[in-house]
Coordinates of N, CA and C in Angstrom, one line a residue:
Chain A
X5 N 140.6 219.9 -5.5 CA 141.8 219.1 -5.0 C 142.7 218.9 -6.2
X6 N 144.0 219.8 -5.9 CA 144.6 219.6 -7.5 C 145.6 218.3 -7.5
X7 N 146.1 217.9 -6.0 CA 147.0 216.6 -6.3 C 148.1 216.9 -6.7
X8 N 148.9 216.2 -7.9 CA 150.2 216.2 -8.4 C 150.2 217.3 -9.6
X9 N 150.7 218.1 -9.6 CA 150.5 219.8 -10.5 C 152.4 219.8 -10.7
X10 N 152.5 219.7 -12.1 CA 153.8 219.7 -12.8 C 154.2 220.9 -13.3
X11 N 155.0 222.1 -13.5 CA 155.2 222.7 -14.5 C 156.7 222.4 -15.3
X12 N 156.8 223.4 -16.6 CA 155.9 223.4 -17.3 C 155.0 222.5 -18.1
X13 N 154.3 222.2 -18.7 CA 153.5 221.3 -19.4 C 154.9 220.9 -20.9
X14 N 154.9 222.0 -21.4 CA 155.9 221.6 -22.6 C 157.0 222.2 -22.6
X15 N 157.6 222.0 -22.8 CA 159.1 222.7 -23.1 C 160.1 222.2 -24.2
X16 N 160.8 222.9 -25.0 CA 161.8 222.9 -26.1 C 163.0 223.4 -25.8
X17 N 164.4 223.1 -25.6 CA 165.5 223.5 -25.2 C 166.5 222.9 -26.3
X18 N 167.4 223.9 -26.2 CA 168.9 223.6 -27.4 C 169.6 222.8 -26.3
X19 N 170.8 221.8 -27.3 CA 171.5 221.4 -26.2 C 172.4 222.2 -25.6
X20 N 172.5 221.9 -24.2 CA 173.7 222.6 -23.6 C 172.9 223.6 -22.7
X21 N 171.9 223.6 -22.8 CA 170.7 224.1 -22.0 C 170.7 223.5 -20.7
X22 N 170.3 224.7 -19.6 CA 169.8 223.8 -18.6 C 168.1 224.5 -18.1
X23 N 167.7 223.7 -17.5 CA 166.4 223.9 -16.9 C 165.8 223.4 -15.6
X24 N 165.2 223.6 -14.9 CA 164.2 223.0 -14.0 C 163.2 222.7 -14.1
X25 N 162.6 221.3 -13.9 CA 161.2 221.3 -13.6 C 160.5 221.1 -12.4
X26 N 159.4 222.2 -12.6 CA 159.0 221.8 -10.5 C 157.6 220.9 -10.4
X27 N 157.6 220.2 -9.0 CA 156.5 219.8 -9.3 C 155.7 220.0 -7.4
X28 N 154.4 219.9 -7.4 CA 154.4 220.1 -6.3 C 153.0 219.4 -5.6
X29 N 152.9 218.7 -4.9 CA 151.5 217.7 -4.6 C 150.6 218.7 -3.0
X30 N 149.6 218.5 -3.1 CA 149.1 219.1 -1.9 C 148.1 217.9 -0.9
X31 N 149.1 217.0 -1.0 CA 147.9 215.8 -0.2 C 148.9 215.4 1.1
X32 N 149.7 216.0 1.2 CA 150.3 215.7 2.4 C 151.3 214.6 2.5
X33 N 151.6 214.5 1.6 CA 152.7 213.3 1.2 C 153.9 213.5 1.5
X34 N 154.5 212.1 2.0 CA 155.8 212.2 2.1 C 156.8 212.0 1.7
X35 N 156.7 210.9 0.7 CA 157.5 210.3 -0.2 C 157.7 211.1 -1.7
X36 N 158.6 211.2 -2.5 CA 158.0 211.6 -4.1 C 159.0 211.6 -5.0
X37 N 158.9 211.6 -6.3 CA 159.6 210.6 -7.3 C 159.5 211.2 -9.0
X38 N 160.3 211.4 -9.5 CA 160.5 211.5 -11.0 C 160.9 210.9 -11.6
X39 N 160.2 210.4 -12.8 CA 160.3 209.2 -13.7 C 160.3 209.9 -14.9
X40 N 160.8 209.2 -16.0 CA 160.7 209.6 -17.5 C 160.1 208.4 -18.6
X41 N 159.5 208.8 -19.4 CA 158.7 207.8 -20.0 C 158.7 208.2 -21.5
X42 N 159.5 207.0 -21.7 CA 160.0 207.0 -23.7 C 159.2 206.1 -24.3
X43 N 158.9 206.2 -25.4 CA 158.2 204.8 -26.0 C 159.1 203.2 -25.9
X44 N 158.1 202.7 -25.4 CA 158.6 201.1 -25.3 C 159.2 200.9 -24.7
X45 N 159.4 201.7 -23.3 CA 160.2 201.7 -21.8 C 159.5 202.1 -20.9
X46 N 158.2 202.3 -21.1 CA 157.7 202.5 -19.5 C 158.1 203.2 -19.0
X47 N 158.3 203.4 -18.0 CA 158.4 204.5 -17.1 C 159.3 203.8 -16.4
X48 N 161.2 205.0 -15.7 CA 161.8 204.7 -15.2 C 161.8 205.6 -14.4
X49 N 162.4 205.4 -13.3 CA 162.7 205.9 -12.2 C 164.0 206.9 -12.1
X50 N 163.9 208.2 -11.7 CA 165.3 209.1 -12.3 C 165.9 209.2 -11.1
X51 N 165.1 209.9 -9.7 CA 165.5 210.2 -8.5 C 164.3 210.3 -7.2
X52 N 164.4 209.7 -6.3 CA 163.1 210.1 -5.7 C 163.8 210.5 -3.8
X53 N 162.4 210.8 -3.3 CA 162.5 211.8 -2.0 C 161.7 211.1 -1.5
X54 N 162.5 209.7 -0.4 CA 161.4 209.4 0.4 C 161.0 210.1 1.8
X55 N 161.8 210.8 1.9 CA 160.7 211.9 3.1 C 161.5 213.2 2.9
X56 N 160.8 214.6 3.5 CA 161.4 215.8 3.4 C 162.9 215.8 4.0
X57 N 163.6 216.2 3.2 CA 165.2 216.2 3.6 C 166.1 214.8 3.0
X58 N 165.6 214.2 2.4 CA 166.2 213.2 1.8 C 165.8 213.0 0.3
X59 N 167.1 212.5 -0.6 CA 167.2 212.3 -1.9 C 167.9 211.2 -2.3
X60 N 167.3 210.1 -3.1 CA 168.2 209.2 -3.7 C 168.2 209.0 -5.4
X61 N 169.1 208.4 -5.7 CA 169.4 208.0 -7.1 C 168.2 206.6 -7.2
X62 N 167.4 206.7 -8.6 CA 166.5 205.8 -9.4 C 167.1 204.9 -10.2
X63 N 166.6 204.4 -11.2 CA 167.6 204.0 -12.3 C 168.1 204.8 -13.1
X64 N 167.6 205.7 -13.8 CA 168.2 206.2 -14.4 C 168.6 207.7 -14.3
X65 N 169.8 207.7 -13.0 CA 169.8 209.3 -13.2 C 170.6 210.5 -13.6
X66 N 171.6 209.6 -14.0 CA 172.7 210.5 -15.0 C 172.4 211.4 -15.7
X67 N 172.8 212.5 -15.4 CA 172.4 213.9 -16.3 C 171.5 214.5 -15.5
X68 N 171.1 214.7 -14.2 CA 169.7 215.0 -13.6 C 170.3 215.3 -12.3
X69 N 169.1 216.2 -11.5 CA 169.8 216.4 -9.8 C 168.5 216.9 -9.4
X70 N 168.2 216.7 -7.9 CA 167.1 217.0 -7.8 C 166.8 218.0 -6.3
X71 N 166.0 218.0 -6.3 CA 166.2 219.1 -5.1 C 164.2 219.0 -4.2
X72 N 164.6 218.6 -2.8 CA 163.3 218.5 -2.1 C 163.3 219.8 -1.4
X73 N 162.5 221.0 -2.3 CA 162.5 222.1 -1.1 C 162.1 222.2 0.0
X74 N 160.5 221.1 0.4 CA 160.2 221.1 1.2 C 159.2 220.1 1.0
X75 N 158.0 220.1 1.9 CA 157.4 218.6 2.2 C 156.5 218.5 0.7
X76 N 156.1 219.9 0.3 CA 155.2 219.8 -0.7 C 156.0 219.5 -2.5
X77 N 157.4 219.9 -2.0 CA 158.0 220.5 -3.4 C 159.2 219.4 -4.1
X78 N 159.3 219.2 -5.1 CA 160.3 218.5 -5.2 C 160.7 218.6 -6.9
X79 N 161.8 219.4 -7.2 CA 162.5 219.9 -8.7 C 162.8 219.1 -8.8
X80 N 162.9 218.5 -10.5 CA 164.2 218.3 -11.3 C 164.8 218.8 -12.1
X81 N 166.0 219.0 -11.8 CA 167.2 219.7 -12.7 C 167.7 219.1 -13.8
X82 N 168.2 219.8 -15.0 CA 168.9 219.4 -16.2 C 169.8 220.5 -16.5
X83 N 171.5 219.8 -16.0 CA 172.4 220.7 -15.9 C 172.6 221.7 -17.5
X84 N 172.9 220.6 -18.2 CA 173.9 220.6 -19.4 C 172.4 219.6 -20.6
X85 N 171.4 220.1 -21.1 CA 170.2 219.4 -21.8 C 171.3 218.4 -23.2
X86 N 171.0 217.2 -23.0 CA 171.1 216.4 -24.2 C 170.2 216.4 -24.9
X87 N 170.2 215.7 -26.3 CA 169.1 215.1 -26.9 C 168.9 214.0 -26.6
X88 N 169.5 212.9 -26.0 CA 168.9 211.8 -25.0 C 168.2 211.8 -24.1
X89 N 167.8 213.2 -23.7 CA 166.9 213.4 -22.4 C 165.5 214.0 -22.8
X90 N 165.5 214.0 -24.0 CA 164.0 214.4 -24.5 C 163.1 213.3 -24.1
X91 N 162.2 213.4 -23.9 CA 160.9 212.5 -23.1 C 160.3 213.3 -22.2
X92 N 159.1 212.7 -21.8 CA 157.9 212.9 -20.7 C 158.2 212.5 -19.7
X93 N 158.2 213.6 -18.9 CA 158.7 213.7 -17.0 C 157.2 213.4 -16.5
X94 N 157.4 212.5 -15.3 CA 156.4 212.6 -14.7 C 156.9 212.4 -13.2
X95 N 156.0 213.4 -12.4 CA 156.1 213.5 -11.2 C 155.1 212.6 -10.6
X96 N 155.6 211.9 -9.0 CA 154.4 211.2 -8.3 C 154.6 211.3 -7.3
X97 N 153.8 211.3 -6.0 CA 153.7 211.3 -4.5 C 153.2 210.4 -4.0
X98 N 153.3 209.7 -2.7 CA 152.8 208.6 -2.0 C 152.9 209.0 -0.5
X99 N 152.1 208.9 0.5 CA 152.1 208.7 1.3 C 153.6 208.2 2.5
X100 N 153.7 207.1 2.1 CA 154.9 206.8 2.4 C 155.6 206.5 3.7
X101 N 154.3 205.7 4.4 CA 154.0 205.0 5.4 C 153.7 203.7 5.2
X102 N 152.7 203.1 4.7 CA 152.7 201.8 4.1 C 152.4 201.7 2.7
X103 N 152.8 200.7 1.8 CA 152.1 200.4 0.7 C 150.7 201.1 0.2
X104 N 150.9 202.4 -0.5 CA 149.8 202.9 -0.9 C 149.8 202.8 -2.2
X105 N 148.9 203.6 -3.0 CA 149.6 204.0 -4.9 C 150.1 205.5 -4.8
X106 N 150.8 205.6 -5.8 CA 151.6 207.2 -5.8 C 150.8 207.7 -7.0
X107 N 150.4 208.7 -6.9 CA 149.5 209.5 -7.5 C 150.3 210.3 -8.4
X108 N 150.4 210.7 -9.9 CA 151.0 211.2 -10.9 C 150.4 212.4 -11.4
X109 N 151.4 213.4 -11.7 CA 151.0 214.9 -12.2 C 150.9 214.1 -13.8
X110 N 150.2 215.3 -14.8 CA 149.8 214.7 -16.3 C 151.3 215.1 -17.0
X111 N 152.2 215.2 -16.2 CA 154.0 215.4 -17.0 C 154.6 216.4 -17.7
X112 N 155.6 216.7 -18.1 CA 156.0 217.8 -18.7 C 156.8 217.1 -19.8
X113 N 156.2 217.6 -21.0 CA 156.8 217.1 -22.5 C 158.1 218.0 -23.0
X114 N 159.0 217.1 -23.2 CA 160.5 218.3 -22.9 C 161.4 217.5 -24.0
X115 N 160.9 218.7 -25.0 CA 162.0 218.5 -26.1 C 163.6 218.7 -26.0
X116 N 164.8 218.3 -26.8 CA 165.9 218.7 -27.1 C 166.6 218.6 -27.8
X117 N 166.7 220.0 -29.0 CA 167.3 220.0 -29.8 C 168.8 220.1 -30.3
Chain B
X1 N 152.1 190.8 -21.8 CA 153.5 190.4 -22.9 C 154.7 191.5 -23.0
X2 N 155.8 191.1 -23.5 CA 156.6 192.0 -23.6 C 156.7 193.0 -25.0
X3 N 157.4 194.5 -24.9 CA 157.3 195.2 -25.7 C 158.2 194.6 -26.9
X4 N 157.9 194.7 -27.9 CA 158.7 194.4 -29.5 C 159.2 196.0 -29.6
X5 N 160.5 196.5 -29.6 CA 160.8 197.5 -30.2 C 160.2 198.5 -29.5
X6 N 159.6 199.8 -30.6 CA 159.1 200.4 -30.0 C 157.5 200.8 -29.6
X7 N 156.9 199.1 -30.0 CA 155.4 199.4 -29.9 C 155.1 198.0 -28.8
X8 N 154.1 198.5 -28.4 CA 153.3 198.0 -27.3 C 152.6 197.0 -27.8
X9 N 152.4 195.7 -26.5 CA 151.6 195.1 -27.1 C 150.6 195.6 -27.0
X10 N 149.3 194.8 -27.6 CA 148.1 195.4 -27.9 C 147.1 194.2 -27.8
X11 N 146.0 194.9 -27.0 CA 144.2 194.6 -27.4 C 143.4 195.3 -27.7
X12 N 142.9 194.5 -28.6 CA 141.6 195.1 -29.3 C 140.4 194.6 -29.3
X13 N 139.0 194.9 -28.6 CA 138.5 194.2 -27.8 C 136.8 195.4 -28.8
X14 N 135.8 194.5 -28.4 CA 134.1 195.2 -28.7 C 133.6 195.6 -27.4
X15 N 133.2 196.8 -27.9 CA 132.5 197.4 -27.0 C 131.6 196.2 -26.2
X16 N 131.6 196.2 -24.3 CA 130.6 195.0 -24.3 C 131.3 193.9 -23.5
X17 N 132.2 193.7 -24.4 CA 133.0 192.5 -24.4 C 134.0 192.7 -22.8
X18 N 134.5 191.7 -22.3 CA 135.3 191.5 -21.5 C 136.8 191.3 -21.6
X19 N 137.2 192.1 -20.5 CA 138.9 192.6 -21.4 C 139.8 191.9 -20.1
X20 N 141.0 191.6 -20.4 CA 141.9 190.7 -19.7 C 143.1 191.0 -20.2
X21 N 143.9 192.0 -19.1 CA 145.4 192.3 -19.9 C 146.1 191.8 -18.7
X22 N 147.6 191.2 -19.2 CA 147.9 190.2 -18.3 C 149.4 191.2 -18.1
X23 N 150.2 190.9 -17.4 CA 151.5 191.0 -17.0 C 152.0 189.8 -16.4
X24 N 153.5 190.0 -16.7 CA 154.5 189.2 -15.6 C 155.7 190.3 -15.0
X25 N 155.4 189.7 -13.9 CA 156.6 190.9 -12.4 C 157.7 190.0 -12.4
X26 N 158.8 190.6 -11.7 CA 159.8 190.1 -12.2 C 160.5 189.9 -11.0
X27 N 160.1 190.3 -9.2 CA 161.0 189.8 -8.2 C 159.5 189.0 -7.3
X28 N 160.7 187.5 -7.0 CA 159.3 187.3 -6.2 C 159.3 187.9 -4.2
X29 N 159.9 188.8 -4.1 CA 159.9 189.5 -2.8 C 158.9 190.3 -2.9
X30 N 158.5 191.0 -4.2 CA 157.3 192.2 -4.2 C 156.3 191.8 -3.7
X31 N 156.1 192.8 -2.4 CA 154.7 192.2 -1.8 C 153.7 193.4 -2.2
X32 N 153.3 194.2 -3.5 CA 152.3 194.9 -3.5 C 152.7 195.0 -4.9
X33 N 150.9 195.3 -5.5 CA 150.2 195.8 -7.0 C 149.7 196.4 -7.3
X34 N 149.9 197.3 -8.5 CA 149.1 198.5 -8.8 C 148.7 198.0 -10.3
X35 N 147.7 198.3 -10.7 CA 147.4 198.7 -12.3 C 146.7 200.3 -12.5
X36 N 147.8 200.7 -13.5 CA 147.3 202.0 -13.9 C 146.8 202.0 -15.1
X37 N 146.1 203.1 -15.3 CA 145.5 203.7 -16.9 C 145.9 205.3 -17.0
X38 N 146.4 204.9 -18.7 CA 147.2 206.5 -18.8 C 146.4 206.6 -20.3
X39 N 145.6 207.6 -19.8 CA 145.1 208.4 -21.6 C 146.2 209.2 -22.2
X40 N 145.7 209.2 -23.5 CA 146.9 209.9 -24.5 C 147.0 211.5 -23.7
X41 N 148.1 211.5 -23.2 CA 148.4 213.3 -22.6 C 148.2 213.2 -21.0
X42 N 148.1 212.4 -20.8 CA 147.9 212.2 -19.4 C 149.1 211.5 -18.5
X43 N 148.9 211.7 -17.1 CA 149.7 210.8 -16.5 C 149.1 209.5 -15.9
X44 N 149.5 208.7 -15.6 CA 149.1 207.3 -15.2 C 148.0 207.7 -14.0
X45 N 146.9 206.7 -14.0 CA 145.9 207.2 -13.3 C 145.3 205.3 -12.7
X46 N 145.5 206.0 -10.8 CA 145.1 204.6 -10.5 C 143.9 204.1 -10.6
X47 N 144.1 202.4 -10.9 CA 142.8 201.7 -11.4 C 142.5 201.2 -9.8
X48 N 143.3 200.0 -9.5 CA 143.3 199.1 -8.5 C 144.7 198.6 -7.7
X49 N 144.5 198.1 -6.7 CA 146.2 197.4 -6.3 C 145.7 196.2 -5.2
X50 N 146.9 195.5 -5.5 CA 146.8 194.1 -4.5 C 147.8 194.1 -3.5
X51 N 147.5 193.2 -2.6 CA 149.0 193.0 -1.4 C 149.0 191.7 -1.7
X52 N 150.0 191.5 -1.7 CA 150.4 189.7 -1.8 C 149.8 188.4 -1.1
X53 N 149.1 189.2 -0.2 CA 147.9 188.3 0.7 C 147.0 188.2 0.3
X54 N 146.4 188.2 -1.0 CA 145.6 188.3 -1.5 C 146.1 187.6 -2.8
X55 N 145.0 186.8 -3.5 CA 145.1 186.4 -4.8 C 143.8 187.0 -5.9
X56 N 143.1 187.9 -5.2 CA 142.2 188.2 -5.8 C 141.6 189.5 -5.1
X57 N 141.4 191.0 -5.5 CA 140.5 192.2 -5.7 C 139.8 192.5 -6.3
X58 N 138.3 192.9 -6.2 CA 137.4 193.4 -6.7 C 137.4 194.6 -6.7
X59 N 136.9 195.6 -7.9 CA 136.4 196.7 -7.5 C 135.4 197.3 -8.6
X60 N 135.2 198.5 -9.2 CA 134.0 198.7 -10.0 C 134.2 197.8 -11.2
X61 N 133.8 197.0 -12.0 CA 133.7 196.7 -13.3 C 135.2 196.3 -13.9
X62 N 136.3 196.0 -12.4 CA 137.7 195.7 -12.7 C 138.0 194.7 -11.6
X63 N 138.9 193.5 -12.1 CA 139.4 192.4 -11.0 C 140.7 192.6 -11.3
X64 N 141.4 192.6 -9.9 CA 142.9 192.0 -9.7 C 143.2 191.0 -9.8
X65 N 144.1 189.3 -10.1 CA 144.0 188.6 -10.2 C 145.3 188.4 -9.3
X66 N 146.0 187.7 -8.8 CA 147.8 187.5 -8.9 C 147.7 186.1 -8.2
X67 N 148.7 185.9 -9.1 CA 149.2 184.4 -8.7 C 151.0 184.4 -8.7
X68 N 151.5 184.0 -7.8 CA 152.6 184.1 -6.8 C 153.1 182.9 -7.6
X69 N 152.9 182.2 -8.0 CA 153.3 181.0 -8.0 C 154.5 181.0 -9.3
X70 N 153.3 181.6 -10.4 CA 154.7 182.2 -11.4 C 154.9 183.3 -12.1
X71 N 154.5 184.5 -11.0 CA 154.8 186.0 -10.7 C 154.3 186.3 -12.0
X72 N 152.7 186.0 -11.4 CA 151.4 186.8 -13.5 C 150.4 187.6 -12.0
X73 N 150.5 188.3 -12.6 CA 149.2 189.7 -12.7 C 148.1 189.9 -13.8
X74 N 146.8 189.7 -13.4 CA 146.2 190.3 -14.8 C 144.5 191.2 -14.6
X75 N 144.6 192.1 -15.3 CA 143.3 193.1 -15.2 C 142.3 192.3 -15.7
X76 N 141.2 192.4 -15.4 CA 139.9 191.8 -15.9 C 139.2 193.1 -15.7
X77 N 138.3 193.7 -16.8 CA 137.4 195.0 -16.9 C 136.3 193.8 -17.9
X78 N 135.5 194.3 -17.1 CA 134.1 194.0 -17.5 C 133.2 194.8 -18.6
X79 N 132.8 194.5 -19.1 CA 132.0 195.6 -19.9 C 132.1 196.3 -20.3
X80 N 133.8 196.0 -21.3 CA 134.6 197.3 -21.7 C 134.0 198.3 -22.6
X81 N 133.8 199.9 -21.8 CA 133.6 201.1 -22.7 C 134.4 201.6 -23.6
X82 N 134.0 202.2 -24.8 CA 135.3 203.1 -25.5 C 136.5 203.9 -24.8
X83 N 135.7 204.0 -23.5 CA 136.4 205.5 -22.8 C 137.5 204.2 -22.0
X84 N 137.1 203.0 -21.6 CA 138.6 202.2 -21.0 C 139.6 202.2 -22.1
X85 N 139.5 202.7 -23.6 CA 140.8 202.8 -24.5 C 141.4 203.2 -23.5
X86 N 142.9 203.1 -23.0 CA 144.0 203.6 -22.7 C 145.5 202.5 -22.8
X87 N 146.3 203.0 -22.0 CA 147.6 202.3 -22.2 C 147.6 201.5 -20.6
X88 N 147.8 200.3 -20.4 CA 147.4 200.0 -19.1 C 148.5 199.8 -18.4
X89 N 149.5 200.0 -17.6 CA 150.7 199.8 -17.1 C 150.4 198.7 -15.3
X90 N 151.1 197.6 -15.3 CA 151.1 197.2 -13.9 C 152.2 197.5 -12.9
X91 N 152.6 197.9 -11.7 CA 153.4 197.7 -11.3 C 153.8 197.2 -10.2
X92 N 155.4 196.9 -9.7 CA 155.1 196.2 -8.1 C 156.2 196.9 -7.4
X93 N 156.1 196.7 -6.1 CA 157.0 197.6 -5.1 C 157.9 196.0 -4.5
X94 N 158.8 196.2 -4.5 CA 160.2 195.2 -4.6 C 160.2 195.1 -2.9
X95 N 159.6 195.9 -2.3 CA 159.8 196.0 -0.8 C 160.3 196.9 -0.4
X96 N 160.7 197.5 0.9 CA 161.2 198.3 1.8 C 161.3 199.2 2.0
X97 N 161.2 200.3 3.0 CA 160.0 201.4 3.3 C 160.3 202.4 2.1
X98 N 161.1 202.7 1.0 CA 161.0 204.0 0.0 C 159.7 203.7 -0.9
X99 N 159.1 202.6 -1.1 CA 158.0 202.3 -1.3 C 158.0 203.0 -3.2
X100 N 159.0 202.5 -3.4 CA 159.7 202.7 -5.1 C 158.3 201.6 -5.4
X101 N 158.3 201.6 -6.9 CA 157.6 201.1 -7.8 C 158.1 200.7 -9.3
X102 N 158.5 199.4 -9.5 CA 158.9 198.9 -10.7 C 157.7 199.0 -11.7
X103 N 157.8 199.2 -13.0 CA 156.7 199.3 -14.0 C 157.1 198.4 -15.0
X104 N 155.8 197.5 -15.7 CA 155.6 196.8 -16.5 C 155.9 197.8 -17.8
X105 N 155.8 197.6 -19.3 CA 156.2 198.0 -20.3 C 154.6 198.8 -20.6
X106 N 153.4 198.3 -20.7 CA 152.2 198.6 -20.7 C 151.4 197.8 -21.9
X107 N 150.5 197.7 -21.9 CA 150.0 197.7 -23.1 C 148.5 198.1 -23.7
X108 N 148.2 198.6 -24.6 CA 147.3 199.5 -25.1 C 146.1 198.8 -26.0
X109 N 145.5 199.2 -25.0 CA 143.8 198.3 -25.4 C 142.7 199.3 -25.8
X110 N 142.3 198.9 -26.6 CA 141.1 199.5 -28.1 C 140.1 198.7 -28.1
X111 N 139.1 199.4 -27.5 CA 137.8 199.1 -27.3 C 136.7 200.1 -28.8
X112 N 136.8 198.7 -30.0 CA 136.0 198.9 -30.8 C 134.5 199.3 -30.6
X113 N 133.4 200.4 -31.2 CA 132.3 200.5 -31.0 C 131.2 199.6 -31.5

């Protein structure tokens, strides 16, 4: 049961770069969410998909866009890469029916030079 | 407690010994709790969670505690192992069906041998 599966694990980009990261859960979820996590900030919230066909803005999503291909899939984009946006992406899924926990891929570490 | 800068608070606790990391939530409408554990490289991995009808959870060798009164949460682990080292994050869902999740800052507990 692989759960919440992120790619890539690491990545290094110049600015002015753009990229994607996909991520993709196989528990049947319906809800799902990308967060970034810096030292001494915890984990924020960038954009999330509470069901297939819908996308909203998190706290922090400036510079980011996201895309629900479908029930299992859900990218995040980085048009134009800053060095402000270097940090640990983490993807998570939830159910999304009642108060469950959202279950987290191990993240993609994404440098920018 | 809250983060100083860019380091986390911290426990440092004997193997053995009994561990108690506390949080404060910050809306009192959140009616649900989670506590996670995130190993170094990892993504957040669930421990336990509360509903607000509840002031107390049991589960393996971990208690939920919450008290509503002045919005404190705190982990109790019993018979802390080396291998509970991790970074412990609490979180709460604010309400309403996207079933988002606010996160605590975390704090990172060292279970001496």
């Amino acid at each position: 049961n692989a759960g919440v599966t992120q790619t890539p694990k690491f990545q290094v980009l110049k600015t002015g770069q753009s990229m994607t990261l996909q991520c993709a859960q196989d528990m049947n979820h319906n809800s799902m969410y990308w967060y970034r996590q810096d030292p001494g900030m915890g984990l924020r919230l960038i954009y999330y998909s509470a069901s297939e066909g819908t996308t909203d803005k998190g706290e922090v999503p400036n510079g980011y866009n996201v895309s629900r291909l479908n029930k299992r899939e859900f990218s995040l984009r980085l048009e134009s890469a800053a060095p402000s946006q270097t940090s640990v992406y983490f993807c998570a899924s939830t159910l999304g029916i009642s108060n469950q926990p959202q279950h987290f891929g191990d993240g993609t570490r994404l440098s920018i030079l | 407690g809250e983060s100083v800068g860019l380091h986390l608070p911290t426990l440092s606790v004997q193997e053995g010994d009994n561990s108690i990391i506390n949080c404060a939530y910050s809306n009192s409408a959140s009616d649900y709790f989670i506590w996670y554990k995130q190993e170094s490289g990892k993504g957040p991995q669930f421990i336990i969670d509360i509903r607000s009808n509840m002031d107390k959870r049991q589960g393996q060798r971990v208690t939920v505690l919450l008290n509503k009164t002045v919005k404190h949460l705190s982990l109790q682990i019993a018979a802390t192992q080396p291998g509970d080292s991790a970074v412990y994050f609490c979180a709460e869902n604010s309400g309403g069906s996207n079933y988002k999740l606010t996160f605590g800052k975390g704090t990172l507990l060292t279970v001496n041998p």
